[in-house]
Amino acid sequence: MHLPHSTLKQEFVKKWIMGLQRCKFSNKKMSIFERKKAIKLSADTAMASARKGLTCWSRALISNPDRPVPTTTRRASSACKKIVKRSRRIRRTAKCGAARKGQITRSIAQCLVRKRTQILKSLIPGGEFMNEVCLIEETLDYITSLRVQVDVMRSLASASARASEPHN
Amino acid sequence: MESNAGTTETRSNVTVPDGGEVAAFESLQFTDEIHRLISAPATDNASSFTALLELPATQVVELLHSPESVKLIVASAPNVEDFKGSFHFPSNTGLIQKDARFSVFSGEGNNKNEKSNSPEMTSKNSSANLEKAVKSEPAETASSLPLVSDPTVENRNIKRKDREKKVKGSTKKSKTATNERLEDAEKLPYVHVRARRGQATDSHSLAERARREKINARMKLLQELVPGCNKISGTALVLDEIINHVQSLQRQVEFLSMRLATVNPRIDFNLDSLFTPESGSTMDGGNFPSLVTPLMWPDVQVNGYRQQFQHQWHFDTLKQPIWGREEVCNNYVTLENSLLSYDSSANSAATLHANQLKMEL
C-alpha cells in the first residue's frame, strides 16, 4: 500500500467537504438526484485528487468525472459458452493429439483471461489505455481508494442519520 | 562485476543485528567470495575446477581463523569432491543454523536487491534446493560452471521448486528471476531470468517470461487484498473475484451518495449540528467527527485544489442530464430503500421512505 489508510481518509474528507461547500454557493435548490450526483462527483474527485496524480486512474477520473454507471449484467457466462462451443468445433476438426489438447485448453484459458481483462479495463477509469502490468497495479490502488471512500461515506451517513434522529 | 555491485548494495541496505555482529560480517564476506567465484569463471571459458579451487584455497585459510567459519569448513572432508559439494552447501546451512536472522543475509546476499517475505522459509527452500543440487551434482560429469551458478540461482529462484539446468552453450546470459514486490521502487536496469531446460533462450521468450512473472507477483498481491481470493487458483477465477469486488465497491459508493442526498436537505450536510449530538452518544459509525473536526477550518494549503474544483463545478452545472439520471436512478432508489430499511440507525429517514417501500414491494 502506497499510503496508509488514515492519511488517505483525512485527505479525502478534507477535499470532499471543500468540494461540497463549494457546491453550496452555486445552486440553492437541487432535486434529490442532482444532489446525489453532486455528492458522488465531489467524492470521486476528492478521492482522485487525494492521490495527488500518482496513479493513472486518478488522472483519468479527474479529466473525465462522469462515468457510465456499472451495469449489473455480466457477459462472462455467455462468453464462456461461446468459447466452449468454439473449442468443441476445433476439437472435431483437428486431429486430437495430446499436444493439441494442451494447446486447446491453454487457448481457452487465455480467452477467458482476455475477456476478463477487457471487463476490468472497462471498470477502472482510464483502463483502456493500460497494458496488463499497469492495469493490475492500478486495480490495487483503485480498490484501496474505493474502500476508503466507502468507509468515509458510510460513517458520514450513519453520523448524520443519528444526528437527525433527536430532531424528529 | 554486476553481481558484486549487487551484493555490496544489499549489504549496505541490510541492518546487522547487535548480537553476533562480527560473525554476520564474516558471513557477508563469505557470500561475497561466492560471488567472486561466480564472476571468475565467467571471464575464462576454460572453467576448470583447479581454477575454481585456487581462489577459495587462499580464502579458506583466512576463514579458518575465524571461529564462525571453522565449523563450516571443518564439517567437510578435505577431499576435493566433498569440498566441491560442501563449499556452497554449509555456507547457507551454517548460517541458517546459527540464527534465523543470518539466513536473511544468505538469502539477500545472493538475491540481487530483494527483501524476501519470510527469510526462514526462503532460506530453507534455498537450502533444500541446494541439497538437491549438491547431491545430484557429483553424480553428473558437469563442469564447475553449473555448480557455481546453481546455488545462486537456487537462492534467487526461490519460488521455483523445479531444478534449473544451465543454459545451453556457454551463454552466460545469467539472468535470474527477481522476486517482485510492488513496494520496492528500486529496479535493476537488467531483469535477470534463467532459462529452464528445454525452453528457448532467445531474448523474446525470456523477456516474455520476466513479464509474466511480474504479472503473477502482482496478481498475488491482488489476491491478498481482495477477500476470499486466497483459496482460488487460476487467473480467470481470481479476475472474476476482483471484478466483482470492484463492481460492488462502485455500487456501494453510488448507494451511499444517494443515501447522503436523501438524509440531508442541504448539500453541505450542516456539519455543525452533527457534532453536538455526537459528543454524548457512542459512535459506531467510526471516527468521522474525529476526522472532520481538525479539518473543519479551511487550510491554506488546499488552495491549489480549489481551481480544480471550481472547474469541476462549472462543468457540472453546465450539463444537467437530469432525465437520464432519473431513469437510471430508479433502480437505486428501490435498492436504497431496502438498504435503509435494514439499517437500524436511519430510523428517521426510513419513515419517509417506508411508504415508497410499500409501493415498490
Short mmCIF file of C-alpha atoms in Angstrom, two decimals:
data_model
loop_
_atom_site.label_atom_id
_atom_site.label_comp_id
_atom_site.label_asym_id
_atom_site.label_seq_id
_atom_site.Cartn_x
_atom_site.Cartn_y
_atom_site.Cartn_z
CA MET A 1 0.00 0.00 0.00
CA HIS A 2 1.45 3.28 -1.00
CA LEU A 3 -0.44 5.32 1.51
CA PRO A 4 -1.75 4.30 4.90
CA HIS A 5 -5.47 4.38 5.33
CA SER A 6 -5.71 7.10 7.92
CA THR A 7 -3.88 9.77 5.98
CA LEU A 8 -5.75 8.89 2.85
CA LYS A 9 -9.01 9.18 4.74
CA GLN A 10 -8.14 12.57 6.07
CA GLU A 11 -7.13 13.84 2.69
CA PHE A 12 -10.31 12.56 1.17
CA VAL A 13 -12.54 14.05 3.82
CA LYS A 14 -10.87 17.39 3.61
CA LYS A 15 -11.27 17.68 -0.10
CA TRP A 16 -14.74 16.31 -0.17
CA ILE A 17 -16.05 18.80 2.34
CA MET A 18 -14.36 21.57 0.46
CA GLY A 19 -16.00 20.47 -2.72
CA LEU A 20 -19.40 20.24 -1.14
CA GLN A 21 -19.16 23.65 0.39
CA ARG A 22 -18.12 24.99 -2.96
CA CYS A 23 -21.20 23.48 -4.49
CA LYS A 24 -23.48 25.09 -1.98
CA PHE A 25 -22.76 28.52 -3.33
CA SER A 26 -23.56 27.67 -6.91
CA ASN A 27 -27.05 26.28 -6.66
CA LYS A 28 -29.63 26.78 -3.98
CA LYS A 29 -32.34 24.35 -4.85
CA MET A 30 -31.49 20.93 -6.15
CA SER A 31 -33.50 17.85 -6.65
CA ILE A 32 -32.53 14.66 -4.95
CA PHE A 33 -30.86 13.25 -7.98
CA GLU A 34 -28.87 16.36 -8.55
CA ARG A 35 -27.74 16.24 -5.00
CA LYS A 36 -26.77 12.65 -5.30
CA LYS A 37 -24.88 13.35 -8.44
CA ALA A 38 -23.12 16.27 -6.85
CA ILE A 39 -22.20 14.26 -3.81
CA LYS A 40 -20.84 11.42 -5.81
CA LEU A 41 -18.97 13.69 -8.13
CA SER A 42 -17.33 15.58 -5.33
CA ALA A 43 -16.47 12.35 -3.57
CA ASP A 44 -14.90 10.83 -6.65
CA THR A 45 -12.95 13.91 -7.48
CA ALA A 46 -11.78 14.27 -3.92
CA MET A 47 -10.69 10.66 -3.93
CA ALA A 48 -8.82 11.06 -7.15
CA SER A 49 -7.09 14.23 -6.16
CA ALA A 50 -6.14 12.76 -2.82
CA ARG A 51 -3.82 10.51 -4.75
CA LYS A 52 -2.04 13.61 -5.98
CA GLY A 53 -1.67 12.46 -9.52
CA LEU A 54 0.46 9.45 -8.77
CA THR A 55 -1.83 6.97 -10.36
CA CYS A 56 -3.22 6.72 -13.82
CA TRP A 57 -6.80 6.14 -12.79
CA SER A 58 -6.88 9.27 -10.67
CA ARG A 59 -5.80 11.43 -13.54
CA ALA A 60 -8.31 9.80 -15.84
CA LEU A 61 -11.06 10.26 -13.29
CA ILE A 62 -10.35 13.92 -12.80
CA SER A 63 -10.29 14.58 -16.52
CA ASN A 64 -13.49 12.65 -17.12
CA PRO A 65 -15.58 12.50 -13.98
CA ASP A 66 -18.84 11.35 -15.47
CA ARG A 67 -18.52 7.65 -15.90
CA PRO A 68 -21.30 5.38 -17.03
CA VAL A 69 -22.92 3.57 -14.18
CA PRO A 70 -21.72 -0.01 -13.93
CA THR A 71 -24.38 -2.32 -15.19
CA THR A 72 -25.12 -5.43 -13.27
CA THR A 73 -25.13 -7.79 -16.23
CA ARG A 74 -22.09 -9.96 -16.55
CA ARG A 75 -21.34 -11.15 -20.00
CA ALA A 76 -18.71 -13.59 -18.91
CA SER A 77 -21.09 -16.52 -18.73
CA SER A 78 -22.16 -16.09 -22.34
CA ALA A 79 -18.56 -15.67 -23.33
CA CYS A 80 -17.74 -18.93 -21.60
CA LYS A 81 -20.39 -20.74 -23.61
CA LYS A 82 -19.08 -19.32 -26.85
CA ILE A 83 -15.59 -20.37 -26.00
CA VAL A 84 -16.65 -23.88 -25.14
CA LYS A 85 -18.56 -24.17 -28.41
CA ARG A 86 -15.61 -22.92 -30.34
CA SER A 87 -13.30 -25.34 -28.63
CA ARG A 88 -15.60 -28.23 -29.43
CA ARG A 89 -15.61 -27.24 -33.04
CA ILE A 90 -11.85 -27.09 -33.09
CA ARG A 91 -11.56 -30.42 -31.44
CA ARG A 92 -13.83 -32.02 -34.00
CA THR A 93 -12.00 -30.63 -36.97
CA ALA A 94 -8.44 -31.10 -35.74
CA LYS A 95 -6.81 -34.44 -35.18
CA CYS A 96 -6.51 -34.52 -31.46
CA GLY A 97 -3.16 -35.46 -30.14
CA ALA A 98 -2.12 -34.97 -26.61
CA ALA A 99 -0.27 -31.82 -27.52
CA ARG A 100 -3.31 -30.41 -29.28
CA LYS A 101 -5.46 -30.83 -26.20
CA GLY A 102 -2.94 -28.97 -24.14
CA GLN A 103 -2.94 -26.25 -26.71
CA ILE A 104 -6.69 -26.06 -26.80
CA THR A 105 -7.08 -25.79 -23.05
CA ARG A 106 -4.39 -23.20 -22.95
CA SER A 107 -6.06 -21.16 -25.62
CA ILE A 108 -9.38 -21.46 -23.80
CA ALA A 109 -7.78 -20.23 -20.61
CA GLN A 110 -6.18 -17.39 -22.49
CA CYS A 111 -9.51 -16.44 -23.98
CA LEU A 112 -11.15 -16.39 -20.59
CA VAL A 113 -8.43 -14.28 -19.11
CA ARG A 114 -8.57 -11.92 -22.03
CA LYS A 115 -12.30 -11.43 -21.64
CA ARG A 116 -11.92 -10.67 -18.02
CA THR A 117 -9.16 -8.21 -18.51
CA GLN A 118 -11.39 -6.46 -21.01
CA ILE A 119 -14.10 -6.17 -18.39
CA LEU A 120 -11.64 -4.96 -15.79
CA LYS A 121 -10.35 -2.37 -18.19
CA SER A 122 -13.82 -1.05 -18.65
CA LEU A 123 -14.26 -0.80 -14.89
CA ILE A 124 -11.13 1.04 -13.95
CA PRO A 125 -11.20 4.67 -15.09
CA GLY A 126 -8.72 5.14 -17.86
CA GLY A 127 -8.09 1.45 -18.03
CA GLU A 128 -8.39 1.01 -21.75
CA PHE A 129 -5.02 2.52 -22.33
CA MET A 130 -3.04 0.40 -19.93
CA ASN A 131 -1.08 -2.73 -20.51
CA GLU A 132 -1.57 -5.69 -18.22
CA VAL A 133 1.10 -4.88 -15.70
CA CYS A 134 -0.11 -1.33 -15.30
CA LEU A 135 -3.68 -2.49 -15.09
CA ILE A 136 -3.07 -4.72 -12.13
CA GLU A 137 -1.20 -2.04 -10.25
CA GLU A 138 -3.93 0.45 -10.93
CA THR A 139 -6.53 -2.03 -9.78
CA LEU A 140 -4.76 -2.43 -6.48
CA ASP A 141 -4.66 1.27 -5.91
CA TYR A 142 -8.20 1.80 -7.07
CA ILE A 143 -9.55 -0.85 -4.74
CA THR A 144 -7.87 0.68 -1.71
CA SER A 145 -9.13 4.12 -2.64
CA LEU A 146 -12.65 2.86 -3.16
CA ARG A 147 -12.59 1.20 0.22
CA VAL A 148 -11.53 4.41 1.89
CA GLN A 149 -14.26 6.28 0.06
CA VAL A 150 -16.91 3.79 1.10
CA ASP A 151 -15.77 3.86 4.71
CA VAL A 152 -15.90 7.61 4.96
CA MET A 153 -19.24 7.91 3.24
CA ARG A 154 -20.75 5.21 5.36
CA SER A 155 -19.60 6.79 8.58
CA LEU A 156 -20.85 10.15 7.44
CA ALA A 157 -24.19 8.71 6.54
CA SER A 158 -24.60 6.96 9.85
CA ALA A 159 -23.42 10.01 11.74
CA SER A 160 -25.85 12.29 10.00
CA ALA A 161 -28.65 9.79 10.38
CA ARG A 162 -28.01 9.58 14.08
CA ALA A 163 -27.79 13.33 14.29
CA SER A 164 -31.15 13.81 12.68
CA GLU A 165 -32.85 11.35 14.98
CA PRO A 166 -33.28 13.57 18.04
CA HIS A 167 -34.82 16.25 15.93
CA ASN A 168 -37.84 14.17 15.00
CA MET B 1 31.10 -7.03 -11.81
CA GLU B 2 27.44 -6.63 -11.65
CA SER B 3 26.95 -9.32 -9.05
CA ASN B 4 29.49 -7.79 -6.74
CA ALA B 5 27.83 -4.46 -7.03
CA GLY B 6 24.57 -6.11 -6.20
CA THR B 7 25.88 -7.74 -3.07
CA THR B 8 27.51 -4.60 -1.85
CA GLU B 9 24.24 -2.85 -2.40
CA THR B 10 22.37 -5.34 -0.32
CA ARG B 11 24.99 -5.28 2.33
CA SER B 12 24.56 -1.58 2.79
CA ASN B 13 20.82 -1.99 2.96
CA VAL B 14 20.85 -4.83 5.43
CA THR B 15 20.77 -3.95 9.11
CA VAL B 16 23.07 -6.08 11.15
CA PRO B 17 21.68 -7.35 14.45
CA ASP B 18 23.59 -6.46 17.56
CA GLY B 19 24.38 -9.94 18.73
CA GLY B 20 26.97 -11.71 16.68
CA GLU B 21 27.81 -8.73 14.60
CA VAL B 22 31.26 -9.95 13.81
CA ALA B 23 30.04 -13.32 12.68
CA ALA B 24 27.45 -11.70 10.47
CA PHE B 25 30.05 -9.56 8.84
CA GLU B 26 32.16 -12.57 8.15
CA SER B 27 29.20 -14.37 6.72
CA LEU B 28 28.74 -11.44 4.41
CA GLN B 29 32.33 -11.73 3.40
CA PHE B 30 31.69 -15.35 2.71
CA THR B 31 28.82 -14.63 0.36
CA ASP B 32 30.90 -12.02 -1.31
CA GLU B 33 33.51 -14.62 -2.03
CA ILE B 34 30.92 -16.87 -3.51
CA HIS B 35 30.03 -14.14 -5.93
CA ARG B 36 33.61 -13.55 -6.78
CA LEU B 37 33.82 -17.21 -7.58
CA ILE B 38 30.83 -16.92 -9.83
CA SER B 39 32.18 -14.00 -11.69
CA ALA B 40 35.62 -15.54 -12.05
CA PRO B 41 34.61 -18.50 -14.19
CA ALA B 42 32.51 -16.20 -16.27
CA THR B 43 35.52 -14.46 -17.58
CA ASP B 44 37.51 -17.51 -18.57
CA ASN B 45 35.78 -20.08 -20.65
CA ALA B 46 38.08 -22.85 -19.61
CA SER B 47 36.22 -23.24 -16.32
CA SER B 48 38.41 -25.88 -14.92
CA PHE B 49 37.96 -26.97 -11.41
CA THR B 50 41.51 -26.17 -10.40
CA ALA B 51 40.89 -22.58 -11.36
CA LEU B 52 37.91 -22.69 -9.07
CA LEU B 53 39.94 -24.07 -6.26
CA GLU B 54 42.67 -21.51 -6.48
CA LEU B 55 40.53 -18.77 -5.19
CA PRO B 56 38.89 -20.49 -2.30
CA ALA B 57 42.11 -22.12 -1.22
CA THR B 58 43.61 -18.83 -0.25
CA GLN B 59 40.47 -17.56 1.34
CA VAL B 60 39.68 -20.72 3.22
CA VAL B 61 42.88 -20.21 5.12
CA GLU B 62 41.73 -16.77 6.17
CA LEU B 63 38.33 -18.00 7.07
CA LEU B 64 39.69 -20.83 9.11
CA HIS B 65 40.97 -18.37 11.62
CA SER B 66 37.51 -17.15 12.45
CA PRO B 67 35.51 -19.38 14.76
CA GLU B 68 32.36 -18.91 12.75
CA SER B 69 33.58 -20.48 9.60
CA VAL B 70 35.57 -23.20 11.33
CA LYS B 71 32.53 -25.27 11.84
CA LEU B 72 31.56 -24.59 8.28
CA ILE B 73 34.73 -25.87 6.76
CA VAL B 74 35.64 -28.48 9.33
CA ALA B 75 32.45 -30.30 8.62
CA SER B 76 33.64 -31.02 5.13
CA ALA B 77 36.35 -33.53 4.37
CA PRO B 78 39.44 -32.11 2.76
CA ASN B 79 38.70 -34.17 -0.30
CA VAL B 80 38.27 -32.29 -3.49
CA GLU B 81 34.90 -33.77 -4.36
CA ASP B 82 33.43 -33.17 -0.97
CA PHE B 83 34.84 -29.75 -0.87
CA LYS B 84 33.26 -29.01 -4.16
CA GLY B 85 29.96 -30.08 -2.79
CA SER B 86 30.19 -28.67 0.67
CA PHE B 87 31.72 -25.37 -0.12
CA HIS B 88 28.43 -23.96 -1.03
CA PHE B 89 26.29 -26.27 0.99
CA PRO B 90 27.39 -25.33 4.51
CA SER B 91 27.63 -21.73 3.62
CA ASN B 92 23.91 -21.47 3.75
CA THR B 93 23.02 -24.13 6.27
CA GLY B 94 25.63 -22.94 8.71
CA LEU B 95 24.13 -19.53 8.56
CA ILE B 96 20.69 -20.96 8.96
CA GLN B 97 21.65 -23.00 11.94
CA LYS B 98 23.29 -20.04 13.53
CA ASP B 99 20.37 -17.76 13.59
CA ALA B 100 17.28 -17.11 11.63
CA ARG B 101 18.41 -13.57 11.09
CA PHE B 102 21.55 -14.63 9.38
CA SER B 103 19.55 -16.57 6.91
CA VAL B 104 18.34 -13.22 5.68
CA PHE B 105 21.89 -12.46 4.73
CA SER B 106 22.36 -15.67 2.90
CA GLY B 107 19.16 -15.09 1.08
CA GLU B 108 19.83 -11.47 0.47
CA GLY B 109 23.45 -11.77 -0.31
CA ASN B 110 22.62 -13.87 -3.26
CA ASN B 111 19.46 -12.14 -4.23
CA LYS B 112 20.18 -9.03 -6.12
CA ASN B 113 18.07 -6.45 -4.45
CA GLU B 114 15.18 -8.28 -2.92
CA LYS B 115 13.81 -8.45 0.54
CA SER B 116 12.17 -11.79 0.94
CA ASN B 117 8.91 -12.08 2.77
CA SER B 118 9.81 -14.85 5.12
CA PRO B 119 13.50 -15.23 5.48
CA GLU B 120 13.31 -18.58 7.18
CA MET B 121 11.13 -20.05 4.57
CA THR B 122 13.17 -18.78 1.70
CA SER B 123 16.41 -19.88 3.25
CA LYS B 124 15.02 -23.29 4.00
CA ASN B 125 13.82 -23.54 0.45
CA SER B 126 17.16 -22.46 -0.79
CA SER B 127 18.88 -24.97 1.43
CA ALA B 128 16.54 -27.67 0.26
CA ASN B 129 17.23 -26.75 -3.30
CA LEU B 130 20.89 -26.64 -2.56
CA GLU B 131 20.74 -30.11 -1.09
CA LYS B 132 19.09 -31.32 -4.21
CA ALA B 133 21.57 -29.51 -6.32
CA VAL B 134 24.57 -30.66 -4.37
CA LYS B 135 23.61 -34.28 -4.12
CA SER B 136 22.96 -34.63 -7.77
CA GLU B 137 25.86 -32.54 -8.86
CA PRO B 138 28.61 -35.06 -8.03
CA ALA B 139 26.75 -37.65 -9.98
CA GLU B 140 26.95 -35.56 -13.08
CA THR B 141 30.06 -35.05 -15.05
CA ALA B 142 29.47 -31.42 -15.24
CA SER B 143 31.94 -28.65 -15.29
CA SER B 144 32.25 -26.29 -12.42
CA LEU B 145 30.16 -23.72 -14.12
CA PRO B 146 26.73 -25.10 -13.27
CA LEU B 147 27.80 -25.92 -9.75
CA VAL B 148 28.87 -22.43 -9.07
CA SER B 149 25.95 -20.82 -10.73
CA ASP B 150 23.35 -23.19 -9.40
CA PRO B 151 23.41 -22.22 -5.72
CA THR B 152 22.99 -18.62 -6.54
CA VAL B 153 20.27 -19.48 -8.95
CA GLU B 154 18.58 -21.64 -6.36
CA ASN B 155 18.80 -18.86 -3.92
CA ARG B 156 17.36 -16.43 -6.36
CA ASN B 157 14.61 -18.51 -7.83
CA ILE B 158 13.16 -19.43 -4.55
CA LYS B 159 9.66 -19.64 -5.88
CA ARG B 160 10.54 -22.33 -8.39
CA LYS B 161 10.82 -25.78 -6.96
CA ASP B 162 11.97 -27.40 -10.18
CA ARG B 163 15.63 -27.86 -10.90
CA GLU B 164 17.24 -25.26 -13.05
CA LYS B 165 19.70 -26.54 -15.56
CA LYS B 166 22.36 -24.48 -17.10
CA VAL B 167 21.74 -22.63 -20.29
CA LYS B 168 22.67 -24.41 -23.45
CA GLY B 169 26.06 -23.45 -24.57
CA SER B 170 28.30 -21.29 -22.54
CA THR B 171 25.97 -18.39 -22.93
CA LYS B 172 26.36 -16.84 -19.56
CA LYS B 173 23.29 -14.83 -20.04
CA SER B 174 22.85 -15.43 -16.34
CA LYS B 175 19.55 -13.76 -15.85
CA THR B 176 17.68 -14.79 -12.78
CA ALA B 177 14.12 -14.01 -11.96
CA THR B 178 13.66 -11.32 -9.40
CA ASN B 179 11.22 -11.66 -6.56
CA GLU B 180 8.96 -8.79 -7.27
CA ARG B 181 7.35 -6.71 -4.67
CA LEU B 182 5.31 -3.71 -5.60
CA GLU B 183 6.56 -1.63 -2.74
CA ASP B 184 10.14 -1.96 -3.99
CA ALA B 185 10.68 1.07 -6.06
CA GLU B 186 14.23 0.08 -6.95
CA LYS B 187 14.64 -1.83 -10.17
CA LEU B 188 17.74 -3.09 -11.84
CA PRO B 189 18.34 -1.89 -15.35
CA TYR B 190 18.53 -5.52 -16.36
CA VAL B 191 15.99 -8.12 -15.44
CA HIS B 192 17.64 -11.42 -14.78
CA VAL B 193 15.91 -14.58 -15.87
CA ARG B 194 17.30 -18.05 -16.13
CA ALA B 195 16.01 -20.23 -18.91
CA ARG B 196 14.68 -23.61 -17.98
CA ARG B 197 15.70 -26.81 -19.62
CA GLY B 198 14.10 -27.33 -22.97
CA GLN B 199 12.95 -23.76 -23.32
CA ALA B 200 14.04 -21.28 -25.89
CA THR B 201 16.76 -18.98 -24.85
CA ASP B 202 16.19 -16.10 -27.20
CA SER B 203 15.63 -12.75 -25.68
CA HIS B 204 11.98 -12.53 -26.66
CA SER B 205 10.82 -15.52 -24.71
CA LEU B 206 12.96 -14.59 -21.76
CA ALA B 207 11.55 -11.12 -21.69
CA GLU B 208 8.12 -12.59 -22.03
CA ARG B 209 8.74 -14.85 -19.07
CA ALA B 210 10.03 -12.00 -16.98
CA ARG B 211 6.94 -10.01 -17.78
CA ARG B 212 4.77 -12.96 -16.98
CA GLU B 213 6.36 -13.32 -13.58
CA LYS B 214 5.93 -9.68 -12.82
CA ILE B 215 2.27 -10.01 -13.59
CA ASN B 216 1.95 -13.09 -11.43
CA ALA B 217 3.55 -11.38 -8.49
CA ARG B 218 1.13 -8.52 -8.71
CA MET B 219 -1.76 -10.90 -9.05
CA LYS B 220 -0.70 -12.45 -5.78
CA LEU B 221 -0.84 -9.08 -4.12
CA LEU B 222 -4.29 -8.55 -5.51
CA GLN B 223 -5.34 -11.92 -4.21
CA GLU B 224 -4.31 -10.90 -0.74
CA LEU B 225 -6.16 -7.65 -1.00
CA VAL B 226 -9.47 -8.96 -2.21
CA PRO B 227 -11.13 -11.05 0.47
CA GLY B 228 -11.78 -14.65 -0.42
CA CYS B 229 -9.33 -14.83 -3.24
CA ASN B 230 -6.67 -16.74 -1.42
CA LYS B 231 -8.18 -20.13 -1.92
CA ILE B 232 -8.89 -19.69 -5.58
CA SER B 233 -6.37 -20.89 -8.08
CA GLY B 234 -6.40 -19.88 -11.67
CA THR B 235 -6.14 -16.48 -13.18
CA ALA B 236 -9.59 -16.31 -14.69
CA LEU B 237 -11.42 -17.03 -11.45
CA VAL B 238 -9.30 -14.62 -9.49
CA LEU B 239 -10.02 -11.97 -12.07
CA ASP B 240 -13.69 -12.77 -11.68
CA GLU B 241 -13.50 -12.10 -7.97
CA ILE B 242 -11.60 -8.89 -8.49
CA ILE B 243 -14.14 -7.66 -10.98
CA ASN B 244 -16.97 -8.48 -8.62
CA HIS B 245 -15.26 -6.70 -5.79
CA VAL B 246 -14.63 -3.56 -7.79
CA GLN B 247 -18.19 -3.51 -9.06
CA SER B 248 -19.60 -3.96 -5.60
CA LEU B 249 -17.44 -1.16 -4.26
CA GLN B 250 -18.55 1.16 -7.00
CA ARG B 251 -22.17 0.31 -6.39
CA GLN B 252 -21.71 0.96 -2.70
CA VAL B 253 -20.40 4.40 -3.48
CA GLU B 254 -23.48 5.07 -5.55
CA PHE B 255 -25.84 3.91 -2.83
CA LEU B 256 -24.10 5.84 -0.14
CA SER B 257 -24.12 9.03 -2.11
CA MET B 258 -27.81 8.53 -2.74
CA ARG B 259 -28.38 7.95 0.93
CA LEU B 260 -26.49 11.05 1.87
CA ALA B 261 -28.53 13.01 -0.61
CA THR B 262 -31.78 11.81 0.91
CA VAL B 263 -30.83 12.24 4.52
CA ASN B 264 -29.60 15.76 4.24
CA PRO B 265 -31.70 18.52 2.77
CA ARG B 266 -28.72 20.75 2.28
CA ILE B 267 -25.73 19.73 0.37
CA ASP B 268 -23.09 20.65 2.87
CA PHE B 269 -24.66 18.43 5.48
CA ASN B 270 -24.88 21.03 8.17
CA LEU B 271 -21.86 19.63 9.83
CA ASP B 272 -22.03 21.77 12.93
CA SER B 273 -25.19 20.09 14.00
CA LEU B 274 -23.54 16.74 13.55
CA PHE B 275 -21.05 17.22 16.31
CA THR B 276 -23.10 18.47 19.23
CA PRO B 277 -25.32 15.40 19.48
CA GLU B 278 -22.37 13.19 18.67
CA SER B 279 -20.43 14.10 21.73
CA GLY B 280 -22.81 12.27 24.01
CA SER B 281 -23.60 9.19 22.01
CA THR B 282 -21.26 6.38 21.21
CA MET B 283 -20.03 6.40 17.69
CA ASP B 284 -20.27 3.12 15.96
CA GLY B 285 -20.05 4.65 12.56
CA GLY B 286 -16.43 5.23 13.30
CA ASN B 287 -14.37 8.23 13.72
CA PHE B 288 -15.96 10.58 11.27
CA PRO B 289 -16.24 13.51 13.64
CA SER B 290 -12.70 12.91 14.77
CA LEU B 291 -11.69 13.04 11.16
CA VAL B 292 -13.63 16.14 10.42
CA THR B 293 -13.06 18.34 13.47
CA PRO B 294 -9.42 19.03 12.72
CA LEU B 295 -10.33 19.73 9.15
CA MET B 296 -13.35 21.92 9.56
CA TRP B 297 -11.41 25.10 9.42
CA PRO B 298 -10.09 25.52 5.92
CA ASP B 299 -6.43 25.12 5.46
CA VAL B 300 -4.35 27.43 3.44
CA GLN B 301 -2.56 24.74 1.53
CA VAL B 302 -5.60 23.36 -0.20
CA ASN B 303 -5.98 26.44 -2.29
CA GLY B 304 -4.19 24.70 -5.07
CA TYR B 305 -7.04 22.30 -5.49
CA ARG B 306 -9.64 24.99 -5.42
CA GLN B 307 -9.07 25.75 -9.06
CA GLN B 308 -9.68 22.16 -9.89
CA PHE B 309 -12.91 22.03 -8.01
CA GLN B 310 -14.13 25.26 -9.49
CA HIS B 311 -13.57 23.87 -12.89
CA GLN B 312 -15.46 20.74 -11.98
CA TRP B 313 -18.44 22.55 -10.60
CA HIS B 314 -18.76 24.81 -13.58
CA PHE B 315 -18.63 21.84 -15.81
CA ASP B 316 -21.27 20.11 -13.78
CA THR B 317 -23.75 22.93 -13.77
CA LEU B 318 -23.45 23.31 -17.49
CA LYS B 319 -24.72 19.92 -18.33
CA GLN B 320 -27.57 18.60 -16.28
CA PRO B 321 -28.83 15.41 -17.79
CA ILE B 322 -31.50 15.09 -15.19
CA TRP B 323 -33.79 12.99 -17.25
CA GLY B 324 -31.09 10.47 -17.98
CA ARG B 325 -30.10 10.36 -14.38
CA GLU B 326 -33.63 9.81 -13.20
CA GLU B 327 -34.13 6.77 -15.33
CA VAL B 328 -31.02 5.17 -14.06
CA CYS B 329 -31.61 6.20 -10.52
CA ASN B 330 -34.93 4.49 -10.19
CA ASN B 331 -33.15 1.27 -9.55
CA TYR B 332 -31.03 2.89 -6.95
CA VAL B 333 -33.98 4.40 -5.16
CA THR B 334 -35.53 0.99 -4.61
CA LEU B 335 -32.29 -0.58 -3.58
CA GLU B 336 -31.52 2.40 -1.43
CA ASN B 337 -34.80 1.93 0.36
CA SER B 338 -34.01 -1.66 1.07
CA LEU B 339 -30.65 -0.58 2.37
CA LEU B 340 -32.28 1.92 4.64
CA SER B 341 -34.86 -0.50 5.84
CA TYR B 342 -32.39 -2.83 7.44
CA ASP B 343 -30.15 -0.13 8.71
CA SER B 344 -31.41 0.38 12.19
CA SER B 345 -29.75 3.72 12.73
CA ALA B 346 -31.57 5.59 10.00
CA ASN B 347 -34.99 5.49 11.57
CA SER B 348 -36.00 8.98 10.74
CA ALA B 349 -35.17 8.70 7.09
CA ALA B 350 -36.81 5.32 6.94
CA THR B 351 -40.18 6.71 7.90
CA LEU B 352 -40.11 8.90 4.86
CA HIS B 353 -39.26 6.03 2.59
CA ALA B 354 -41.39 3.41 4.20
CA ASN B 355 -44.32 4.48 2.08
CA GLN B 356 -42.25 4.28 -1.03
CA LEU B 357 -41.06 0.87 0.02
CA LYS B 358 -44.58 -0.40 0.36
CA MET B 359 -45.34 0.88 -3.07
CA GLU B 360 -42.38 -0.81 -4.62
CA LEU B 361 -42.75 -4.20 -2.98
#
